[in-house]
């Protein structure tokens, strides 16, 4: 999945998933386009997210797990109480970048007929015969920038709260 562009995943989901479901006798052609958009982007980004967690998990020292077992924790508790908190903290910056990338990739859903901010800006520009095109797209860029700043603020807050709890 990591080797395929998000646009391709959207198109494969929108055109291929109904055909795949038809093979088992389920007709999903009347499903909302939003479901296909969410599914396509989720499938594409899930591979990146799993890689972020895998690399974070592998970076936690195995001695942490062994030490938890030595002091009497069972393996499940050692994993969830010792390994996963460290893994989540290490993975947090990568997850933040993935969420920001996902927000930007939502501009691709126009190819399956969904109205997004980019499509709305293009329509608005076309209604005005392109007179305010630059201004419209500058405002769109500012909207995306504000969304990204909000995401960064949320992740910074999570990181600060999480580091405070773990110290």
XYZ file of C-alpha atoms in Angstrom:
167
model
C 0.000 0.000 0.000
C 2.848 2.421 0.736
C 3.975 2.210 -2.876
C 0.684 3.428 -4.332
C -0.389 7.080 -4.590
C -3.450 8.191 -2.596
C -5.224 9.163 -5.823
C -4.872 5.621 -7.122
C -6.225 4.184 -3.858
C -9.264 6.464 -4.136
C -9.941 5.378 -7.708
C -9.407 1.684 -6.955
C -11.768 1.935 -3.998
C -14.425 3.853 -5.913
C -14.388 1.734 -9.082
C -12.939 -1.568 -7.864
C -14.651 -2.151 -4.517
C -18.180 -2.356 -6.007
C -16.952 -4.939 -8.543
C -15.210 -6.910 -5.813
C -18.350 -6.940 -3.675
C -20.438 -7.982 -6.698
C -18.391 -11.191 -6.817
C -19.896 -12.176 -3.471
C -23.358 -10.917 -4.422
C -23.398 -7.604 -2.528
C -24.355 -4.440 -4.416
C -22.681 -1.370 -2.942
C -23.093 0.894 -5.970
C -25.673 3.001 -4.132
C -23.382 3.728 -1.175
C -22.496 7.356 -0.545
C -19.331 8.576 -2.238
C -18.101 9.733 1.165
C -17.755 6.097 2.250
C -15.538 5.357 -0.740
C -13.478 8.494 -0.073
C -12.943 7.612 3.584
C -12.177 3.997 2.729
C -9.721 4.866 -0.043
C -7.756 7.332 2.057
C -7.894 5.045 5.115
C -6.498 2.084 3.213
C -3.700 4.201 1.798
C -2.766 5.838 5.093
C -3.101 2.700 7.233
C 0.097 1.296 5.750
C 2.021 4.429 6.703
C 0.486 4.442 10.170
C 1.366 0.815 10.796
C 4.949 1.521 9.704
C 5.134 4.447 12.136
C 4.041 2.185 14.987
C 6.287 -0.680 13.886
C 9.390 1.482 13.830
C 8.477 3.065 17.175
C 7.866 -0.368 18.713
C 11.207 -1.656 17.474
C 12.995 1.359 18.942
C 11.861 0.563 22.503
C 14.620 -1.293 24.290
C 13.754 -4.966 24.774
C 15.231 -4.722 28.256
C 12.146 -2.735 29.264
C 9.938 -5.732 28.560
C 12.328 -8.159 30.244
C 12.562 -5.934 33.327
C 8.767 -5.829 33.574
C 8.629 -9.616 33.476
C 11.356 -9.892 36.124
C 9.419 -7.713 38.578
C 6.382 -9.966 38.190
C 4.242 -8.390 35.486
C 2.558 -10.774 33.089
C 3.354 -10.359 29.401
C 0.069 -8.622 28.538
C 0.443 -6.015 31.288
C 4.109 -5.492 30.418
C 3.153 -4.805 26.825
C 0.281 -2.416 27.561
C 1.752 -0.618 30.573
C 5.453 -0.493 29.706
C 6.020 -0.952 25.973
C 2.962 0.726 24.417
C 3.225 4.061 26.282
C 6.822 4.408 25.116
C 5.888 3.291 21.603
C 3.057 5.821 21.413
C 5.311 8.667 22.557
C 7.979 7.765 20.009
C 5.397 7.391 17.205
C 3.576 10.644 17.984
C 5.611 12.951 15.675
C 5.210 10.505 12.770
C 1.490 10.199 13.445
C 1.224 13.995 13.457
C 2.884 14.168 10.042
C 0.582 11.451 8.721
C -2.540 13.254 9.944
C -1.346 16.472 8.299
C -0.673 14.582 5.073
C -4.103 12.999 5.259
C -5.765 16.393 5.634
C -3.936 17.610 2.544
C -4.809 14.426 0.638
C -8.519 15.074 1.165
C -8.219 17.544 -1.702
C -8.014 14.500 -3.996
C -11.553 13.289 -3.312
C -12.873 15.539 -6.065
C -11.917 12.805 -8.577
C -14.714 10.586 -7.266
C -17.232 13.422 -7.282
C -17.050 14.612 -3.689
C -17.138 18.307 -2.942
C -14.170 19.374 -0.839
C -12.591 22.734 -0.097
C -10.453 22.646 -3.240
C -13.401 21.771 -5.459
C -15.526 24.473 -3.842
C -12.744 27.040 -4.386
C -12.427 26.015 -8.036
C -16.191 26.288 -8.527
C -16.206 29.717 -6.891
C -13.344 30.817 -9.127
C -15.162 29.555 -12.231
C -18.361 31.368 -11.257
C -16.390 34.609 -11.227
C -14.702 33.817 -14.571
C -11.386 33.552 -12.739
C -11.361 37.204 -11.672
C -10.633 36.441 -8.016
C -8.813 33.157 -8.648
C -5.592 34.106 -6.849
C -7.449 35.502 -3.841
C -9.683 32.448 -3.591
C -6.745 30.069 -3.608
C -4.784 32.205 -1.131
C -7.762 31.997 1.229
C -7.899 28.230 0.638
C -4.184 27.976 1.459
C -4.801 29.933 4.663
C -7.660 27.605 5.609
C -5.431 24.549 5.119
C -2.670 26.295 7.065
C -5.034 27.002 9.983
C -6.192 23.374 9.988
C -2.567 22.207 10.066
C -1.737 24.655 12.868
C -4.686 23.292 14.845
C -3.485 19.722 14.320
C 0.023 20.712 15.410
C -1.368 22.414 18.530
C -3.439 19.323 19.410
C -0.457 17.007 19.015
C 1.799 19.363 20.975
C -0.760 19.358 23.782
C -0.985 15.567 23.723
C 2.806 15.270 23.721
C 3.181 17.728 26.622
C 0.450 16.026 28.670
C 1.836 12.592 27.896
C 5.417 13.538 28.817
C 4.154 15.115 32.050
C 2.356 11.891 32.996
C 5.295 9.623 32.138
C 7.941 11.648 34.011
